[in-house]
Short mmCIF file of N, CA and C in Angstrom, two decimals:
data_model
loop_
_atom_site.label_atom_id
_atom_site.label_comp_id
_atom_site.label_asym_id
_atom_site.label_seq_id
_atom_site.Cartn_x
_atom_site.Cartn_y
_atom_site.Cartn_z
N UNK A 1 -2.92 -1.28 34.10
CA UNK A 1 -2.06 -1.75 33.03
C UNK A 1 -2.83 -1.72 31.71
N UNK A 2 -2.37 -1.24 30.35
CA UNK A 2 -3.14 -1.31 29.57
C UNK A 2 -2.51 -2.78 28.62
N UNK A 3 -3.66 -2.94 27.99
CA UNK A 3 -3.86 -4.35 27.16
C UNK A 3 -3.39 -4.34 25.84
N UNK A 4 -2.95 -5.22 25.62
CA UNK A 4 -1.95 -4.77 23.91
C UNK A 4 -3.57 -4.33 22.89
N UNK A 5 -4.18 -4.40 23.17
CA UNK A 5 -5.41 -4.02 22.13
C UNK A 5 -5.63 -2.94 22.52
N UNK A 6 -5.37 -1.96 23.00
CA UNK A 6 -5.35 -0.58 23.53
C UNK A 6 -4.25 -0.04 22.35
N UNK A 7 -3.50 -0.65 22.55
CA UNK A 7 -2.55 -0.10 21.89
C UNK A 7 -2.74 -0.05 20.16
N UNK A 8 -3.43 -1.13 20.05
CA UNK A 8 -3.90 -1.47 18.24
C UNK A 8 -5.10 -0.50 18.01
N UNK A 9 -5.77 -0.32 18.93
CA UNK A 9 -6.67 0.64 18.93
C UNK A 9 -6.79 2.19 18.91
N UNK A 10 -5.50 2.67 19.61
CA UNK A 10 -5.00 3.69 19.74
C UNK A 10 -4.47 4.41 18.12
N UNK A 11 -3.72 3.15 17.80
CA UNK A 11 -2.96 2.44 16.50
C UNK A 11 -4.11 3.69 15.82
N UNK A 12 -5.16 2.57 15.32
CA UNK A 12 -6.27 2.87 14.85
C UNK A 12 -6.82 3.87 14.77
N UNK A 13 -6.60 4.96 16.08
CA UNK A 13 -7.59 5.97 16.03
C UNK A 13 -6.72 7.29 15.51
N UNK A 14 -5.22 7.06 15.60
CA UNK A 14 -4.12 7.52 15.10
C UNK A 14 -4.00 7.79 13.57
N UNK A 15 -4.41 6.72 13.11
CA UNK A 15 -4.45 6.60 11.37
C UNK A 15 -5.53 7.16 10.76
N UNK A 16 -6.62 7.30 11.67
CA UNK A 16 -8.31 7.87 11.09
C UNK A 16 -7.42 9.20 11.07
N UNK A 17 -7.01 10.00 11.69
CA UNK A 17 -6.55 11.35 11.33
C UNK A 17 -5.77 11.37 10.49
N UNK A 18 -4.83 10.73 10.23
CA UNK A 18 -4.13 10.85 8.79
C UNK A 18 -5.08 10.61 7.69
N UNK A 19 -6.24 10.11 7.52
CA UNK A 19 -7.22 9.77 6.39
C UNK A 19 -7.40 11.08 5.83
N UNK A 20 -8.03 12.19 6.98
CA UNK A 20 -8.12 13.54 6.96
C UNK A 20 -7.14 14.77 6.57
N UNK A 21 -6.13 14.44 6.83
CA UNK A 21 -4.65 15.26 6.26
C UNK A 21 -5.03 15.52 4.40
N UNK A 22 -4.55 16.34 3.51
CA UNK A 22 -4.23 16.29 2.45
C UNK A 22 -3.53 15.81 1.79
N UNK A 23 -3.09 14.69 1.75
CA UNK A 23 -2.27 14.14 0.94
C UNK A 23 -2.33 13.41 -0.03
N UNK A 24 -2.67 12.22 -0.48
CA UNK A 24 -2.80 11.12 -1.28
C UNK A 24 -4.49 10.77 -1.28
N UNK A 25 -5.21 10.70 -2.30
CA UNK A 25 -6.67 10.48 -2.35
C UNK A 25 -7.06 9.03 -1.45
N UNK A 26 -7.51 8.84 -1.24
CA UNK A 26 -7.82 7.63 -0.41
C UNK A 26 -8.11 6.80 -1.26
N UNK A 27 -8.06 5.25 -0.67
CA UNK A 27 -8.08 4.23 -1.46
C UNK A 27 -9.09 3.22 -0.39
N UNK A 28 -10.16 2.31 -1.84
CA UNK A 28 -10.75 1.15 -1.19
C UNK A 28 -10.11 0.17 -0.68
N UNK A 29 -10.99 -0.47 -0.11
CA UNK A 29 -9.81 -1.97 0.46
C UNK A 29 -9.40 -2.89 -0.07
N UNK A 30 -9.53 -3.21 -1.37
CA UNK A 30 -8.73 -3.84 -2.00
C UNK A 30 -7.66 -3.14 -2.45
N UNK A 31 -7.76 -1.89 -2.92
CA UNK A 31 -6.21 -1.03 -3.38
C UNK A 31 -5.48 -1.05 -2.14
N UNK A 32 -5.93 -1.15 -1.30
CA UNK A 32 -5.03 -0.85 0.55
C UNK A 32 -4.54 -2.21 0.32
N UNK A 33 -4.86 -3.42 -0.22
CA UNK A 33 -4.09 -4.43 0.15
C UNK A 33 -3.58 -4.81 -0.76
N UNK A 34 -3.73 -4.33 -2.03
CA UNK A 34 -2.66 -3.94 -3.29
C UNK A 34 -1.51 -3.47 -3.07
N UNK A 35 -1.62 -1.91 -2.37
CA UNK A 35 -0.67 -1.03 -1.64
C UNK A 35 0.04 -2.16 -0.84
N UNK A 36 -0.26 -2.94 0.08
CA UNK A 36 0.71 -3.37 1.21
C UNK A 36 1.53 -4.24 0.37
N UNK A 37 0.90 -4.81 -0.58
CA UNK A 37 1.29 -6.11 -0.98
C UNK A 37 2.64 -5.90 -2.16
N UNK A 38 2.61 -4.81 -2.57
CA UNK A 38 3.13 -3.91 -3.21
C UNK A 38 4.64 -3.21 -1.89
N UNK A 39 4.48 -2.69 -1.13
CA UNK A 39 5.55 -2.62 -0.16
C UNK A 39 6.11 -3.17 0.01
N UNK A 40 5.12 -4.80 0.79
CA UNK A 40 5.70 -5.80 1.47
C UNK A 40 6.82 -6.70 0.71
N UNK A 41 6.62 -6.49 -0.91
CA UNK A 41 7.44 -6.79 -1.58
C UNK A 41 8.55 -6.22 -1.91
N UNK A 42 8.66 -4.54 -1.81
CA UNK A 42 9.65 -3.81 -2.31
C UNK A 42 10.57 -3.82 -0.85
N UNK A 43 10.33 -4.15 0.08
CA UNK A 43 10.82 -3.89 1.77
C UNK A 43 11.70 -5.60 1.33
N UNK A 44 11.03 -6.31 1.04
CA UNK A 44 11.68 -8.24 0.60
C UNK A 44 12.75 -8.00 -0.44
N UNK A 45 12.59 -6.25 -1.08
CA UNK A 45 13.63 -6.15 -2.57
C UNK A 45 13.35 -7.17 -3.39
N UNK A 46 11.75 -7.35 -4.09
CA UNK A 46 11.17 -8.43 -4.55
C UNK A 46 10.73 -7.95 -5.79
N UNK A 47 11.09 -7.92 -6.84
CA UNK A 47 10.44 -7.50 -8.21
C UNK A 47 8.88 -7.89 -8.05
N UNK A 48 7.91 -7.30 -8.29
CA UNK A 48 6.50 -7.22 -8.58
C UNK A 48 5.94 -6.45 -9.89
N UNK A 49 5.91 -7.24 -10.66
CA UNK A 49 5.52 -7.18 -12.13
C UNK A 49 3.51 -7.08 -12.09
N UNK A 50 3.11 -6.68 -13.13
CA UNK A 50 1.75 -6.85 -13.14
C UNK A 50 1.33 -7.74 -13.33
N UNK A 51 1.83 -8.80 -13.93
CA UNK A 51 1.67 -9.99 -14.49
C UNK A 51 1.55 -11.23 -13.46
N UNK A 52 2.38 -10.39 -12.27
CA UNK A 52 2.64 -11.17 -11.11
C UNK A 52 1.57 -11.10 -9.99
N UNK A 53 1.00 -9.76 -10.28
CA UNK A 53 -0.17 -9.31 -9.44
C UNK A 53 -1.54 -10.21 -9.97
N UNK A 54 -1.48 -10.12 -11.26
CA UNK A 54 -2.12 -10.71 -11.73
C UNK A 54 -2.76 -11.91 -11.78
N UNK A 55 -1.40 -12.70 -11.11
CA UNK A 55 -1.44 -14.58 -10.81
C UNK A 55 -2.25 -14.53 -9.42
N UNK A 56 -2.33 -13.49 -8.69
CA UNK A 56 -3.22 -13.62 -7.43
C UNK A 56 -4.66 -13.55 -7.50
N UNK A 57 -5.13 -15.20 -7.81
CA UNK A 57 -6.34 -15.04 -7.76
C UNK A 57 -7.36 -14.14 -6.64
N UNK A 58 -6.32 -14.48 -5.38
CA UNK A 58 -7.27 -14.30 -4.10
C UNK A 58 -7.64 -12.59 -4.36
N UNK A 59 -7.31 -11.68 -5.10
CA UNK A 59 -7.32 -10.49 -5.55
C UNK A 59 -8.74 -10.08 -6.74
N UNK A 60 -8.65 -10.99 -7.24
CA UNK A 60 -10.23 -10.77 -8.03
C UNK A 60 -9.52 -11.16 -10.00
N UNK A 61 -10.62 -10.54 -10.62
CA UNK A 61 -10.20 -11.22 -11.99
C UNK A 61 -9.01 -10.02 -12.26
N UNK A 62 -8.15 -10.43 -13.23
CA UNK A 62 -7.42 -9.49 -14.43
C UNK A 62 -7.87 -8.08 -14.39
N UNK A 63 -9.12 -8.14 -15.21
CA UNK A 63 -10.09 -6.70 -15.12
C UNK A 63 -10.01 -6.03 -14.27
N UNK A 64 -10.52 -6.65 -13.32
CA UNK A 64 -10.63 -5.54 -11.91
C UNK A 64 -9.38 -5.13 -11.20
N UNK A 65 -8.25 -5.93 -11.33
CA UNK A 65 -6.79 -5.93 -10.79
C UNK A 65 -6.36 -4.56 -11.75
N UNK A 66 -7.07 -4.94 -13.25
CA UNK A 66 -6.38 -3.36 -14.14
C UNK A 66 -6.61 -2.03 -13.78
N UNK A 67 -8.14 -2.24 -13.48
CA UNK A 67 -9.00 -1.60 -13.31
C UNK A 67 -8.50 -0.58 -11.72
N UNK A 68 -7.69 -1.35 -10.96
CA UNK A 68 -7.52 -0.96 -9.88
C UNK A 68 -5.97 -0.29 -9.61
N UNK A 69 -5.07 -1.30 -10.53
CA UNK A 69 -3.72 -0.29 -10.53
C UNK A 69 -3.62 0.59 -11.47
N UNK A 70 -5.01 0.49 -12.51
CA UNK A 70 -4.74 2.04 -12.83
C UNK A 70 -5.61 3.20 -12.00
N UNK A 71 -6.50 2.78 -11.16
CA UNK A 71 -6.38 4.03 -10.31
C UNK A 71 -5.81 4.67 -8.97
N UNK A 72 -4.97 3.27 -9.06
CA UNK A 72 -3.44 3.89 -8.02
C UNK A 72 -3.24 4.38 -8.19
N UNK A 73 -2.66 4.48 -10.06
CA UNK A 73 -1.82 5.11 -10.46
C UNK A 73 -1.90 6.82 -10.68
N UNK A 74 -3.29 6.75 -11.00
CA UNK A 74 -4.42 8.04 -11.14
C UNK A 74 -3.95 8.97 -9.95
N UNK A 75 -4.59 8.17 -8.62
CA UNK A 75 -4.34 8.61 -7.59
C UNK A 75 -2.76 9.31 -6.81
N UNK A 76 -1.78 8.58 -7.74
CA UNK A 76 -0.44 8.93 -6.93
C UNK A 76 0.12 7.87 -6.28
N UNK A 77 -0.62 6.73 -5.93
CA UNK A 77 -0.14 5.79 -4.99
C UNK A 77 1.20 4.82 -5.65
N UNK A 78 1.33 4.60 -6.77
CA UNK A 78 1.64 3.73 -7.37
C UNK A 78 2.58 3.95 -8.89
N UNK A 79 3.62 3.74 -9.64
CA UNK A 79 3.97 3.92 -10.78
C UNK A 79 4.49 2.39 -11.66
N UNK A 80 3.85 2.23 -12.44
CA UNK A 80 4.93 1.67 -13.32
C UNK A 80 5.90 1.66 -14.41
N UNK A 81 7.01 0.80 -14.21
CA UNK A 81 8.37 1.20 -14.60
C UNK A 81 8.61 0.20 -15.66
N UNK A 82 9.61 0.27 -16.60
CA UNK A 82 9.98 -0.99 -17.46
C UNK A 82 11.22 -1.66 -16.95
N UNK A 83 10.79 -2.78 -17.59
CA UNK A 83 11.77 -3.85 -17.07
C UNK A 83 12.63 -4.34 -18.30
N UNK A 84 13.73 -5.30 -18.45
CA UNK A 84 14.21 -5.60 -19.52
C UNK A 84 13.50 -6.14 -20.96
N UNK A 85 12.11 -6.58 -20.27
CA UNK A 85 11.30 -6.86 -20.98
C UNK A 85 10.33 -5.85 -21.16
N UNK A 86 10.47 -5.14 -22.39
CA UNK A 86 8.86 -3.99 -22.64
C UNK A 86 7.28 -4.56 -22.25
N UNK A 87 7.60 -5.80 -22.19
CA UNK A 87 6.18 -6.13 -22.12
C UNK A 87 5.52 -6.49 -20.52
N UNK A 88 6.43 -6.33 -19.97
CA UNK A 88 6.69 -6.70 -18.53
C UNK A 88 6.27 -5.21 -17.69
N UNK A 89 5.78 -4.29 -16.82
CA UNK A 89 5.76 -3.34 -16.23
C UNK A 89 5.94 -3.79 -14.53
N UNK A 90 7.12 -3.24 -14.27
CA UNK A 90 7.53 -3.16 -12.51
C UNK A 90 6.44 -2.00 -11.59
N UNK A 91 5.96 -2.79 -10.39
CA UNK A 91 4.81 -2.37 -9.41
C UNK A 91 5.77 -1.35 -8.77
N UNK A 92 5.51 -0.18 -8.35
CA UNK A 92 6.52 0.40 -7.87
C UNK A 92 5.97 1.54 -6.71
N UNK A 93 6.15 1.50 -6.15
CA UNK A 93 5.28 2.86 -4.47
C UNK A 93 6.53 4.39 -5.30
N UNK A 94 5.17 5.45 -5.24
CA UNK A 94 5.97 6.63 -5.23
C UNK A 94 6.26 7.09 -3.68
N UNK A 95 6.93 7.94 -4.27
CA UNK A 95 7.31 9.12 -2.80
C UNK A 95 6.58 8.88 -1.87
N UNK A 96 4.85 9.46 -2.31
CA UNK A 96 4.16 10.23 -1.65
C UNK A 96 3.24 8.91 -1.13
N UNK A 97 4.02 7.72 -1.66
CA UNK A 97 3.39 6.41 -0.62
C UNK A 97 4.24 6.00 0.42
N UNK A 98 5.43 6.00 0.16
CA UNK A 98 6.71 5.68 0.80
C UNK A 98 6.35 6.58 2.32
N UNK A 99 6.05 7.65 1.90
CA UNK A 99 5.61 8.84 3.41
C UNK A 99 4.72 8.70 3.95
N UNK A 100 3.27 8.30 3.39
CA UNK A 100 2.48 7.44 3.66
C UNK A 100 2.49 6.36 4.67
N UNK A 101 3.64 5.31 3.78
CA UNK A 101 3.87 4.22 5.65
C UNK A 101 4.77 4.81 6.39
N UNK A 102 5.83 5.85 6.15
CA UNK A 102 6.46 6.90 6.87
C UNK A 102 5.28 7.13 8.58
N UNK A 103 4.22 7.58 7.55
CA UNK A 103 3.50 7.99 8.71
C UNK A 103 2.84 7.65 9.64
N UNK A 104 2.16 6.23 8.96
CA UNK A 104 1.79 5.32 9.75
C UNK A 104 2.59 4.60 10.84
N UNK A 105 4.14 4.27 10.49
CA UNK A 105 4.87 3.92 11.42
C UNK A 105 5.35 4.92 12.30
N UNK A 106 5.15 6.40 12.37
CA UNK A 106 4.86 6.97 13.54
C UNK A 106 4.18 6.86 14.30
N UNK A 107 2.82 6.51 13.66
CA UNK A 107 1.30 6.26 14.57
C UNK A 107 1.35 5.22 15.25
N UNK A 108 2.23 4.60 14.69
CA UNK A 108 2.43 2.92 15.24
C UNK A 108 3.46 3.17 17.02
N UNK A 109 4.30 3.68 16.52
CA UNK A 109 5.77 4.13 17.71
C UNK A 109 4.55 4.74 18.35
N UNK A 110 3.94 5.73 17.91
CA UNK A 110 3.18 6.80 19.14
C UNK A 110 2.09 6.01 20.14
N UNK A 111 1.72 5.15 19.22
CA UNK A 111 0.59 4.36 19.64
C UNK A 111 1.31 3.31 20.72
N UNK A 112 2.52 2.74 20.24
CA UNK A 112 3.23 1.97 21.24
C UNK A 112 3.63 2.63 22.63
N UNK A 113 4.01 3.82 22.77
CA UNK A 113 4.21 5.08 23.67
C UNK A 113 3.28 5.31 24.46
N UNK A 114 2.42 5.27 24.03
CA UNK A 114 1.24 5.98 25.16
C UNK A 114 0.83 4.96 25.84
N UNK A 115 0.94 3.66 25.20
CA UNK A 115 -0.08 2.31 25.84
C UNK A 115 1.14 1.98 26.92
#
């Protein structure tokens, strides 16, 4: 019988090959939990402003938060949009992130499959 950690592991070894694919430049681990946090909100249909990203201390100072969604943005991962307020900018996943967890939640089903 295999053990649900087989399966997270599998998970795991599933996603190291997508790292390798061509697609989207890779990102450190704080942009990866920028990225989720950034989904996890648009999946809630949750406006995420920068300002809002911003209030998360547990994320690091201002600076480095700028510092970091602008090289989402560099990268492709990420766009921002205007809001009714010009001064306000909406957190927003492009395409080519959207396919991104596209793909991962295959790895996820496949990974569930085999275990």
């Amino acid at each position: 019988m295999t053990r649900p950690a087989d399966i997270y592991l599998r998970f795991l070894q599933l996603t190291e090959a997508l790292r390798g694919l061509p697609s989207l430049p890779s990102l450190d681990p704080l942009e990866e939990r920028i990225l989720e946090l950034v989904a996890r909100a648009a999946q809630a249909r949750e406006r995420l402003s920068v300002r809002d990203m911003m209030a998360k201390s547990e994320l690091g100072s201002p600076a480095m938060l700028h510092a970091r969604l602008k090289s989402m943005r560099e990268k492709g991962w990420i766009v921002l949009s205007d809001t009714e307020d010009a001064r306000r900018k909406q957190i927003e996943l492009t395409q080519s992130a959207l396919r991104h967890f596209d793909k991962l939640s295959e790895c996820l089903v496949k990974a569930a499959k085999s275990g």
